[in-house]
PDB file of C-alpha atoms and ligand atoms in Angstrom:
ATOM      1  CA  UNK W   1     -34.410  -2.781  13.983  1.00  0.00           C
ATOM      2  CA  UNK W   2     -31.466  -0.492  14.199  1.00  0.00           C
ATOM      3  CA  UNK W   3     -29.516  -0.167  10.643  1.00  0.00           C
ATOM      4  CA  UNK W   4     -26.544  -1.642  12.609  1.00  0.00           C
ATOM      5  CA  UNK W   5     -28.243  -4.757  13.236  1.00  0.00           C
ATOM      6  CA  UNK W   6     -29.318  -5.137   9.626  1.00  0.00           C
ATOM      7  CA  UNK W   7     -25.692  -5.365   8.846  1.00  0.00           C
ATOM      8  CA  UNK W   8     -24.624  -9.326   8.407  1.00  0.00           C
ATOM      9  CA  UNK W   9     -21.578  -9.525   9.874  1.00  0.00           C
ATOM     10  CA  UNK W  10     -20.481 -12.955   7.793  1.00  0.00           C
ATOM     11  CA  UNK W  11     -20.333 -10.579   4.484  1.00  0.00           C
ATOM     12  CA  UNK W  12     -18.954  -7.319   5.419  1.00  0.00           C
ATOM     13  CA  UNK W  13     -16.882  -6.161   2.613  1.00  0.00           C
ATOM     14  CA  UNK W  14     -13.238  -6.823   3.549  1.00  0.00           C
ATOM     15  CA  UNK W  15     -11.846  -3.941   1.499  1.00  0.00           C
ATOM     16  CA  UNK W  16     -14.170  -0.456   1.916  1.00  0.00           C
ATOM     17  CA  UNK W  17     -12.472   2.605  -0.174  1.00  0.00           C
ATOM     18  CA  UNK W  18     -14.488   6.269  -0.459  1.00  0.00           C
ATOM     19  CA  UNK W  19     -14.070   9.354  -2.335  1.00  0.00           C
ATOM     20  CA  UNK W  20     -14.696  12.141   0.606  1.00  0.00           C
ATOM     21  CA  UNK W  21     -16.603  14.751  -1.646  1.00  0.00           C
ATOM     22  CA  UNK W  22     -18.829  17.913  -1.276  1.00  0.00           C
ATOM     23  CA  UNK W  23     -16.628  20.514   1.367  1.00  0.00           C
ATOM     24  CA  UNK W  24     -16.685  22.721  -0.300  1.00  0.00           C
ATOM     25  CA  UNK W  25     -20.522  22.526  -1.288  1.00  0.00           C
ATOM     26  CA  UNK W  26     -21.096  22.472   2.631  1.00  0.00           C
ATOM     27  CA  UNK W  27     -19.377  25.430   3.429  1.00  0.00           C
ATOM     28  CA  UNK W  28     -20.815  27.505   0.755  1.00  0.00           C
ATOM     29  CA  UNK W  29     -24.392  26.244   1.822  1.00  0.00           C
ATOM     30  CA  UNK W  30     -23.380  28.330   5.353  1.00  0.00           C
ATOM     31  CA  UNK W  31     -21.805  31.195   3.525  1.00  0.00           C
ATOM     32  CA  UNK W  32     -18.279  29.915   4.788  1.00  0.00           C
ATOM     33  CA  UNK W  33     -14.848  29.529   3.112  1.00  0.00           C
ATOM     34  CA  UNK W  34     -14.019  26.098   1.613  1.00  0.00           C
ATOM     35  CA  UNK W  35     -11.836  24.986   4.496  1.00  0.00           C
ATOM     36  CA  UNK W  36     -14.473  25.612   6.794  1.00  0.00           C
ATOM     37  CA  UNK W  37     -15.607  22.312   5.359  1.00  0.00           C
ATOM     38  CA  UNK W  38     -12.405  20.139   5.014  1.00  0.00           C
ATOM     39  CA  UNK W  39     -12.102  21.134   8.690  1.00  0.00           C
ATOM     40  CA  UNK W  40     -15.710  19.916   8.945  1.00  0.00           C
ATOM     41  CA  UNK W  41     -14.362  16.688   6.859  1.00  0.00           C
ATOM     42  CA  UNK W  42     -12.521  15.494   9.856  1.00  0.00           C
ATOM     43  CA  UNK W  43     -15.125  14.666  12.199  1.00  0.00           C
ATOM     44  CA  UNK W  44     -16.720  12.348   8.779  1.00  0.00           C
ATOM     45  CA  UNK W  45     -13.352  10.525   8.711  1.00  0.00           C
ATOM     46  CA  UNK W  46     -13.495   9.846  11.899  1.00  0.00           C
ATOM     47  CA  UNK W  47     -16.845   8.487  12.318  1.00  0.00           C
ATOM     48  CA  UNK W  48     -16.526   6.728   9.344  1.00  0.00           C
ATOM     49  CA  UNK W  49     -12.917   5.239  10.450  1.00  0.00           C
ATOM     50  CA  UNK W  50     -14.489   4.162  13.764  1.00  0.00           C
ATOM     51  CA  UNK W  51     -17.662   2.444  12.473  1.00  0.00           C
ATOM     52  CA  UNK W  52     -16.046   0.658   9.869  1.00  0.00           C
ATOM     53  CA  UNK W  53     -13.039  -0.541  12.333  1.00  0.00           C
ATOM     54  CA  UNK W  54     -16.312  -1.689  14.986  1.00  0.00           C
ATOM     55  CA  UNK W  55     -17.819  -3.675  12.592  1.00  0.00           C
ATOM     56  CA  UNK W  56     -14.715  -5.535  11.442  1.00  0.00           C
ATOM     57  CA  UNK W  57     -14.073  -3.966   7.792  1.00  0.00           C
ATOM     58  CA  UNK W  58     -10.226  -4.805   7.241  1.00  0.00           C
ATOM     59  CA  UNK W  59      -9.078  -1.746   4.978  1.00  0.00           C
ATOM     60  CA  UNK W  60     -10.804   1.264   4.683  1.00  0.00           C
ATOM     61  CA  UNK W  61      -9.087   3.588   2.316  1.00  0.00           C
ATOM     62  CA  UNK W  62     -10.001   7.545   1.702  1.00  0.00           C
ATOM     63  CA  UNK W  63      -9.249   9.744  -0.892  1.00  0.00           C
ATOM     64  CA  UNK W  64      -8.140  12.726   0.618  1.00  0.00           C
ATOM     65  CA  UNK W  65      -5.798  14.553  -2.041  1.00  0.00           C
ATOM     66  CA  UNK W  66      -5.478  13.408  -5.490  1.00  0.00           C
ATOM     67  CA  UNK W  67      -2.736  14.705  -8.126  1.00  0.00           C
ATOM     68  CA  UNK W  68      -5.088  16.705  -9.512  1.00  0.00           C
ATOM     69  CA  UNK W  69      -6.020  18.883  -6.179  1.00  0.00           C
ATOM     70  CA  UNK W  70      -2.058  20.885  -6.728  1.00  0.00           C
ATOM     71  CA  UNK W  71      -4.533  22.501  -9.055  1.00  0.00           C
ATOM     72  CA  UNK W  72      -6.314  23.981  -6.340  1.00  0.00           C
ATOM     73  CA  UNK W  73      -5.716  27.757  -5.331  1.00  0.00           C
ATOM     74  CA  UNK W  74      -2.659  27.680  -2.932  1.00  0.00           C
ATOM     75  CA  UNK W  75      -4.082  28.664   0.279  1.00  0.00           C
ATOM     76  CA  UNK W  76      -6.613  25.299   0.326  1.00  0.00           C
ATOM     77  CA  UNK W  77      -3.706  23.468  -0.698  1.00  0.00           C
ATOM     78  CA  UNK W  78      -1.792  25.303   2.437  1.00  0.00           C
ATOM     79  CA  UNK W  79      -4.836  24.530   4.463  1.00  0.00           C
ATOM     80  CA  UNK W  80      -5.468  20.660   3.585  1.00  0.00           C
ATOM     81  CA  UNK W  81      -2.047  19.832   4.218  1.00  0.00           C
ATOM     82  CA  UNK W  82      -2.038  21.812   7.643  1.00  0.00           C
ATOM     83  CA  UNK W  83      -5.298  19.869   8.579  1.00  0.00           C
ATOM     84  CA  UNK W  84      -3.772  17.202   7.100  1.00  0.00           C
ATOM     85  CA  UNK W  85      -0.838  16.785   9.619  1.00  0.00           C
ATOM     86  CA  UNK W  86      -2.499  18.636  12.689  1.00  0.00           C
ATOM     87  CA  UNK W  87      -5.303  15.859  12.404  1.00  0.00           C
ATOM     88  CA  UNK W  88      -2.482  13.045  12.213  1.00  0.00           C
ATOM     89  CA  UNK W  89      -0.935  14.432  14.692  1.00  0.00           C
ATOM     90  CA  UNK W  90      -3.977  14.214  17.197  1.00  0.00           C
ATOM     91  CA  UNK W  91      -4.883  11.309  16.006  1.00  0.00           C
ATOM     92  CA  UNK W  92      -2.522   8.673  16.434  1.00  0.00           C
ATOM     93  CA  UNK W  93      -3.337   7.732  20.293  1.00  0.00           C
ATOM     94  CA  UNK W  94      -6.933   7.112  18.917  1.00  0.00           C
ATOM     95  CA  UNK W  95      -5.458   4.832  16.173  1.00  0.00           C
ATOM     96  CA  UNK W  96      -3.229   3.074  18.761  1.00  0.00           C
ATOM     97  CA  UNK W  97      -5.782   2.374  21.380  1.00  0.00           C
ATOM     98  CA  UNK W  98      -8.264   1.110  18.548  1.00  0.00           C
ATOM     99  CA  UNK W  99      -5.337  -1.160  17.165  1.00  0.00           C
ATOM    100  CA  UNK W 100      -5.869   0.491  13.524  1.00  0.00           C
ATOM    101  CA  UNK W 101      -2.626   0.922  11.428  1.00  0.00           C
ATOM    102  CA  UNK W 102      -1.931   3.713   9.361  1.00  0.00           C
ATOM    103  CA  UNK W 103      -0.764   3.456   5.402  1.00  0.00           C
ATOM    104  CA  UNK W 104      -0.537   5.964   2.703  1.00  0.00           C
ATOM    105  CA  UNK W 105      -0.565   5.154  -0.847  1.00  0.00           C
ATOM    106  CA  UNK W 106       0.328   8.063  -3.360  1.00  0.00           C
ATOM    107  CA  UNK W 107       3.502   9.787  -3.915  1.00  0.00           C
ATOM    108  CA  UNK W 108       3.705  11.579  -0.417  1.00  0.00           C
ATOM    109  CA  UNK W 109       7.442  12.321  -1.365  1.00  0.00           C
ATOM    110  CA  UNK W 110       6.333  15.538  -3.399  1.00  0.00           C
ATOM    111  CA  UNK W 111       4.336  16.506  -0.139  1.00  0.00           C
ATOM    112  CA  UNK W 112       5.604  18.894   2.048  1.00  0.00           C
ATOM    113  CA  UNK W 113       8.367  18.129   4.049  1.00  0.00           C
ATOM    114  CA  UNK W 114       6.029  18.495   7.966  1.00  0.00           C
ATOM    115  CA  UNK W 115       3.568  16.581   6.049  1.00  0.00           C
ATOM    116  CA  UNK W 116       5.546  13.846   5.026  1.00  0.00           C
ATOM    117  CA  UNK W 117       7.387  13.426   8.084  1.00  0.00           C
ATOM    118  CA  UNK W 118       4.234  13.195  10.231  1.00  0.00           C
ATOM    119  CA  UNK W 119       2.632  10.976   8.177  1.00  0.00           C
ATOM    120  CA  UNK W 120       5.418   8.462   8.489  1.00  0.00           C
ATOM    121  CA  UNK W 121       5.849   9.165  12.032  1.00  0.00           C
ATOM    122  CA  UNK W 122       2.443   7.669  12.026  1.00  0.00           C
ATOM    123  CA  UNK W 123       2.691   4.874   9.657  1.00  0.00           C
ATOM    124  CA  UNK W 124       5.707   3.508  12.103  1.00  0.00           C
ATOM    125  CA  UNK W 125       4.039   4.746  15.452  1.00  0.00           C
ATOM    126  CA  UNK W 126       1.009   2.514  14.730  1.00  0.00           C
ATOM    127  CA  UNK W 127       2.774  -0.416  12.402  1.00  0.00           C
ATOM    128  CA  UNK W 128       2.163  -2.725  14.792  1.00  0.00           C
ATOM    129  CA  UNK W 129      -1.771  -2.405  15.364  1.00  0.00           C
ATOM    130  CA  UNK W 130      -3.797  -4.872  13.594  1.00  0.00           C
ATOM    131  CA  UNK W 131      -7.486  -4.596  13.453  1.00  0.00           C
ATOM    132  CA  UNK W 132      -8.016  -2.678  10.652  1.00  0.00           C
ATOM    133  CA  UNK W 133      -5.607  -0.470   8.083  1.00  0.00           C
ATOM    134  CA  UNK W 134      -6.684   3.296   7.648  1.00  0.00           C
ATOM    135  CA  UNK W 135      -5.501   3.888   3.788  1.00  0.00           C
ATOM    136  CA  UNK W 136      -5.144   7.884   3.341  1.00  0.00           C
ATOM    137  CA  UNK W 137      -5.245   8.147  -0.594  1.00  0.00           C
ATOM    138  CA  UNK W 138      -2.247  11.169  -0.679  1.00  0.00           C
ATOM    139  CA  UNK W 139      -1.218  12.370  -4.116  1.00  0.00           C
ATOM    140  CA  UNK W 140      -2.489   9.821  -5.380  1.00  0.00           C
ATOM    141  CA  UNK W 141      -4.199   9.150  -9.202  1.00  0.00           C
ATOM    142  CA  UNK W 142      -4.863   5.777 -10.094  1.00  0.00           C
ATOM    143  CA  UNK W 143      -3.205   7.063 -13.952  1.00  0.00           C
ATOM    144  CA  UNK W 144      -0.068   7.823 -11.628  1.00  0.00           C
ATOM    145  CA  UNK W 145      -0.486   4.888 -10.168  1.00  0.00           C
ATOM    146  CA  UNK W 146      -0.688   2.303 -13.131  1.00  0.00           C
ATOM    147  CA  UNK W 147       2.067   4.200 -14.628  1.00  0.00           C
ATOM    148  CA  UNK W 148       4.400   3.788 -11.681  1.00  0.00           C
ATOM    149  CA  UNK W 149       3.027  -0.238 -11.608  1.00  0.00           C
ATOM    150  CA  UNK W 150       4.369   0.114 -15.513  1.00  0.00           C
ATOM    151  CA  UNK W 151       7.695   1.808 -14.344  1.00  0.00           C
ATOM    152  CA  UNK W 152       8.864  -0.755 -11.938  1.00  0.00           C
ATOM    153  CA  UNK W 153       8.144  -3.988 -14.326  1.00  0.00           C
ATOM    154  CA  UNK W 154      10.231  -2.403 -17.106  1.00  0.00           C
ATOM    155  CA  UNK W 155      13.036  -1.818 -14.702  1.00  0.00           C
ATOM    156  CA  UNK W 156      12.523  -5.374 -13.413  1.00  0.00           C
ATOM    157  CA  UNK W 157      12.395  -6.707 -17.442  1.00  0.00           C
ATOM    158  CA  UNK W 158      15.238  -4.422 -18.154  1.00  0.00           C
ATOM    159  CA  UNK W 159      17.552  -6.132 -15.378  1.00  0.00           C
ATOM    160  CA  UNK W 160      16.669  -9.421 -16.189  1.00  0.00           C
ATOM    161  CA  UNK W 161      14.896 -10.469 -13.045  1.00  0.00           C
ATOM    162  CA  UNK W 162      11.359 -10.804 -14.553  1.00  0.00           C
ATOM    163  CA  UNK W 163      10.910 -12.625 -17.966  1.00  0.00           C
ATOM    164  CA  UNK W 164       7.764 -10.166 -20.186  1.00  0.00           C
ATOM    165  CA  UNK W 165       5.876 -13.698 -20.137  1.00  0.00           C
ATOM    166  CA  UNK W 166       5.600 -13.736 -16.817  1.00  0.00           C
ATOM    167  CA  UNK W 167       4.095 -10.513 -16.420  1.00  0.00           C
ATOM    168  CA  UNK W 168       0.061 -11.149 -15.629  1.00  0.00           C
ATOM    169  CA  UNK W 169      -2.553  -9.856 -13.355  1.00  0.00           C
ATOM    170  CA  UNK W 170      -1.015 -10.820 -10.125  1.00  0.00           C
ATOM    171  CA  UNK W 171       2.549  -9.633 -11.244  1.00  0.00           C
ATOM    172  CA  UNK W 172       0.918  -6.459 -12.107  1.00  0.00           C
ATOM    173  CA  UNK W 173      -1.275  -6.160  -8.996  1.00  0.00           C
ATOM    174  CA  UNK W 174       1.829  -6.233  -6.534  1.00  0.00           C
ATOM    175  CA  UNK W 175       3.365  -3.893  -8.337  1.00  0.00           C
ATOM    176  CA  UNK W 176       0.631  -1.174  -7.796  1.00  0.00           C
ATOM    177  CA  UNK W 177       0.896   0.624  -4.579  1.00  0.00           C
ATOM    178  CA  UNK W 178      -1.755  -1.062  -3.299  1.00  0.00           C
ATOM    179  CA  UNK W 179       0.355  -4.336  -3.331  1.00  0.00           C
ATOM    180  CA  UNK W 180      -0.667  -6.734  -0.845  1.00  0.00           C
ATOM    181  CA  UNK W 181      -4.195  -5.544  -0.020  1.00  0.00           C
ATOM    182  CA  UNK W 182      -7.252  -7.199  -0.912  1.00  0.00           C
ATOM    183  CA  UNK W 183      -9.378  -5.070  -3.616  1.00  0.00           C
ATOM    184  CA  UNK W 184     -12.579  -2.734  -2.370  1.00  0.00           C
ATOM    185  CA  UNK W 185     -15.248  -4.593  -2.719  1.00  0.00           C
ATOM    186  CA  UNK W 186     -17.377  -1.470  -1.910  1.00  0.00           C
ATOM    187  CA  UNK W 187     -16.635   2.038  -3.636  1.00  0.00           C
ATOM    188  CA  UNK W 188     -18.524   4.766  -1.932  1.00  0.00           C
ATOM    189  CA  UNK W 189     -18.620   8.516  -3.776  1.00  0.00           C
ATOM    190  CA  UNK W 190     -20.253  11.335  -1.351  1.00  0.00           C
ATOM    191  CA  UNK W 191     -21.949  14.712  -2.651  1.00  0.00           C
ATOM    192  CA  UNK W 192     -23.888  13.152  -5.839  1.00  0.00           C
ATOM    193  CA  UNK W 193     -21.234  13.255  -7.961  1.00  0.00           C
ATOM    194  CA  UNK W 194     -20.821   9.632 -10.078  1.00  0.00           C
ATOM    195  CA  UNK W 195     -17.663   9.863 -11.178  1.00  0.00           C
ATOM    196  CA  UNK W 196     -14.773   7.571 -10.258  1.00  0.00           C
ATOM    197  CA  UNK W 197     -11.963  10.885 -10.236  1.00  0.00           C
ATOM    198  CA  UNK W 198      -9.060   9.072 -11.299  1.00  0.00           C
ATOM    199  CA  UNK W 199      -9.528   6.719  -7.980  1.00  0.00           C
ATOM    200  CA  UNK W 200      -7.928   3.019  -7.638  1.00  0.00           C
ATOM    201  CA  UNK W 201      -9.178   2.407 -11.118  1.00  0.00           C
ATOM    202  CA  UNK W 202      -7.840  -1.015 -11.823  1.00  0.00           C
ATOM    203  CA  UNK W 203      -8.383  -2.022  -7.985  1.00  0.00           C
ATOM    204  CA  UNK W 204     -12.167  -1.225  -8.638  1.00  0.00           C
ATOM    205  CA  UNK W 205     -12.740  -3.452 -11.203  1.00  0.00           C
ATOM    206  CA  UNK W 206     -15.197  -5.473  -9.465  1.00  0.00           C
ATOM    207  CA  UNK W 207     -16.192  -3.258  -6.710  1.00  0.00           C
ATOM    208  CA  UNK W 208     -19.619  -2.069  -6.474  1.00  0.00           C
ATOM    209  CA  UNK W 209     -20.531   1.236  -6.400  1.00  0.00           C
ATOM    210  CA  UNK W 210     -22.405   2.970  -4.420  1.00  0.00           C
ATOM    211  CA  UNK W 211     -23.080   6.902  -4.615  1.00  0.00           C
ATOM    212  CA  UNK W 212     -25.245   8.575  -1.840  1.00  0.00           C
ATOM    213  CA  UNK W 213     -26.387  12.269  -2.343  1.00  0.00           C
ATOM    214  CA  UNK W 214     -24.775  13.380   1.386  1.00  0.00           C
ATOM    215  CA  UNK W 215     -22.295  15.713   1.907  1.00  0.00           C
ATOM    216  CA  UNK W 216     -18.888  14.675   3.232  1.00  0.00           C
ATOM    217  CA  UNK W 217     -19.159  16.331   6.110  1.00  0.00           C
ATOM    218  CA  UNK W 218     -22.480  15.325   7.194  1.00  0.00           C
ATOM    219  CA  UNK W 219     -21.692  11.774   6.566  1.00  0.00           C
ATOM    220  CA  UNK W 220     -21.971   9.648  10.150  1.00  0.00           C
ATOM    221  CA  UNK W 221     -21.686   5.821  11.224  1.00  0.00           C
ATOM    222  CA  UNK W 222     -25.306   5.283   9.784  1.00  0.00           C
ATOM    223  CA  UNK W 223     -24.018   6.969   6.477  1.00  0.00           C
ATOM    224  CA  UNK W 224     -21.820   4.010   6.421  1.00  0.00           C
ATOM    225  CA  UNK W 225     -24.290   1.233   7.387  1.00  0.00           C
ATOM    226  CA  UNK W 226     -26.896   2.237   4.604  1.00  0.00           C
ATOM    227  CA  UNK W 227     -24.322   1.941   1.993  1.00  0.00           C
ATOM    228  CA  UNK W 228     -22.919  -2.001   3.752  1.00  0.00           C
ATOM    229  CA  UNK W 229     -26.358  -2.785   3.949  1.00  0.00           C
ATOM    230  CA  UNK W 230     -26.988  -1.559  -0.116  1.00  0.00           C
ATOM    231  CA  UNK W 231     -23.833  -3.806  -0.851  1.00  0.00           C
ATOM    232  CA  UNK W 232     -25.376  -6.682   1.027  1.00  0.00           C
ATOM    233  CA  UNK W 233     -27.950  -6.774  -1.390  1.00  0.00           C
ATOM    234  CA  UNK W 234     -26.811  -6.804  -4.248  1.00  0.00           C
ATOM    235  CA  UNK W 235     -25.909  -9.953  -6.597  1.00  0.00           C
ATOM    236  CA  UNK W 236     -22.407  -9.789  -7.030  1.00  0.00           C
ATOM    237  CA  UNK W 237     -21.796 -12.070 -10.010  1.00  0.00           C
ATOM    238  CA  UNK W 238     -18.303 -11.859 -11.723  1.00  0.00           C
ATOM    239  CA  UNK W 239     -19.531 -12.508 -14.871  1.00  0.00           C
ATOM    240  CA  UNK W 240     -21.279 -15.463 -13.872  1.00  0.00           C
ATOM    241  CA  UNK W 241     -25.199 -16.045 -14.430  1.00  0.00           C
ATOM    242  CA  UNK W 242     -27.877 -15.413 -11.986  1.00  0.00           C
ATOM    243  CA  UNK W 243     -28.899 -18.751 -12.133  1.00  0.00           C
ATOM    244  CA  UNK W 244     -25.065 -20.382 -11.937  1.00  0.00           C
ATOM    245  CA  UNK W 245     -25.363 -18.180  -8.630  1.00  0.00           C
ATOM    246  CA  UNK W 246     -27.699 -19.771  -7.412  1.00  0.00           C
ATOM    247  CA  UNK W 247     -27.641 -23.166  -8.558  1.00  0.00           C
ATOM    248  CA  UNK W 248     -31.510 -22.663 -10.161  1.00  0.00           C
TER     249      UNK W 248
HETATM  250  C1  FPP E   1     -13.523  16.953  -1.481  1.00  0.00           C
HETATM  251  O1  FPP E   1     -14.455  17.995  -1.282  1.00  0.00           O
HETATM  252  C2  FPP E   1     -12.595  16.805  -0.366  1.00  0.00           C
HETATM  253  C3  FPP E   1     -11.231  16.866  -0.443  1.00  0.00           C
HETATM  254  C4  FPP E   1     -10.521  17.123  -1.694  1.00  0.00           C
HETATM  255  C5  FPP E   1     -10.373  16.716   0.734  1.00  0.00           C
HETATM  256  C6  FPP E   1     -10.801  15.764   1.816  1.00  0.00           C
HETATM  257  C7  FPP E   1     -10.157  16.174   3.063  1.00  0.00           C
HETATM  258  C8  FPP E   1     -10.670  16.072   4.317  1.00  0.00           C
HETATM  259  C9  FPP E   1     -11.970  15.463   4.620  1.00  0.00           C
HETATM  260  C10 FPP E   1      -9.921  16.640   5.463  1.00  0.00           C
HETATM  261  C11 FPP E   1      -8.779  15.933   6.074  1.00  0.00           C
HETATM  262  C12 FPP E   1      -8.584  14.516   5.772  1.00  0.00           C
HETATM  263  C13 FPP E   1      -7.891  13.652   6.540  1.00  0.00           C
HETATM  264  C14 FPP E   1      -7.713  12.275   6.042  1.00  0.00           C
HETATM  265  C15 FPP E   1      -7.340  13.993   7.848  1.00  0.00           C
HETATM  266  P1  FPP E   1     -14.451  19.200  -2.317  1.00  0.00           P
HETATM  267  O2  FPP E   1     -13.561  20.259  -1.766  1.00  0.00           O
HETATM  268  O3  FPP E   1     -14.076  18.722  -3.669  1.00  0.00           O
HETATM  269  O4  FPP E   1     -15.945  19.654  -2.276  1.00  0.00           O
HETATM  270  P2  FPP E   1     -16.810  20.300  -3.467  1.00  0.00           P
HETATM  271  O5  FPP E   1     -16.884  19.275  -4.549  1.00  0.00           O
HETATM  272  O6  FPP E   1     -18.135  20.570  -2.822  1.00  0.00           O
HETATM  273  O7  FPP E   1     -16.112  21.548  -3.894  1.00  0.00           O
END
């Protein structure tokens, strides 16, 4: 049986997110510059972007720069968001004839300008598609994140439209960029590394984790599928018992 067909359909996760990891790795192993395998990167995003929007996943989101990458020396930084905006560019006829919609969440105002304004070209050139939502992960730390969350509920407290006793989990969930999206149920992490990286950390509480040894840029539809299919086994129980589970 092909690992597609192993997949049940019924329990897909709804919510798949995945930090992209090991390009540089994968360069070096072929004696090539690190941006030889960002470039590289692209054909993994979209293979994985494809499969999962097939199958019927809802959100897929991918961390693609984080806060922390600035750190980087300039000329990948130069490079990533070059790829970044060339590959947006190119892409957005595939995204419209596949229905998927574009979002960002991070602070993509600190981004270059050309990167900024592409990316929103594409977030409103494919706002009305509705199959799945590609989530690109874009300055993005889930401290910075939580923080901003933080931010706009003491503003809100501060003018008198929220009361602190109202604030709970819910309050503070729509107030995280992420507002309005179901959480991953699935965390992927490429390249053997098991480290979450400062990704969607209160999103994730639940989500199970899953961390294969492949490099990004080798990862492919079947990539995807053995991880689903890992998922699909596993016994999520939110605290529960095995046995409340399954009523044994
Ligand atoms: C991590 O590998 C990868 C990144 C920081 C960037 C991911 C970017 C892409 C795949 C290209 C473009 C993306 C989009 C969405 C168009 P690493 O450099 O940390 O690898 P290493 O750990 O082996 O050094």
């Amino acid at each position: 049986m092909d690992k597609k067909s192993q997949i049940n359909l019924e329990k897909l996760p709804r919510h798949i997110a995945i930090i992209m990891d090991g390009n540089g790795r994968w360069a070096k192993e072929r004696g090539m510059a690190r941006v030889f395998g960002h470039r590289n990167g692209v054909k993994a995003v979209r293979e994985a972007t494809e499969s999962a929007a097939e199958l019927g996943v809802e959100y897929l989101t991918l961390y693609a720069f984080s806060t922390e990458n600035w750190n980087r020396p300039e000329m990948e930084v130069n490079a990533l968001m070059a790829l970044l905006v060339d590959t947006i560019k190119k892409e957005i006829k595939t995204l419209n004839d596949n229905s998927i919609r574009l979002q960002t969440i991070g602070d993509i105002f600190k981004l270059p300008e050309k990167s900024r304004k592409a990316l929103l070209k594409a977030i409103e050139d494919t706002s009305h598609n509705t199959r799945m939502t590609l989530v690109l992960a874009l300055n993005y730390s889930a401290k910075w994140d939580i923080t901003e969350a933080a931010r706009k509920l003491a503003i809100q407290v501060k003018r008198g439209s929220l009361q602190p006793e109202d604030v709970n989990e819910d309050v503070f969930s729509n107030a995280l960029a992420t507002a309005g999206m179901p959480d991953p149920e699935l965390l992927i992490r490429t390249s053997g590394e098991a480290r979450i990286s400062n990704f969607l950390l209160w999103q994730i509480a639940y989500a199970e984790l899953y961390f294969t040894p492949t490099l990004w840029p080798d990862f492919r539809k079947e990539h995807l599928y053995d991880a689903i299919i890992n998922f699909q086994h596993r016994e999520r129980r939110f605290g529960k018992t095995s046995e409340q589970l399954t009523g044994s």
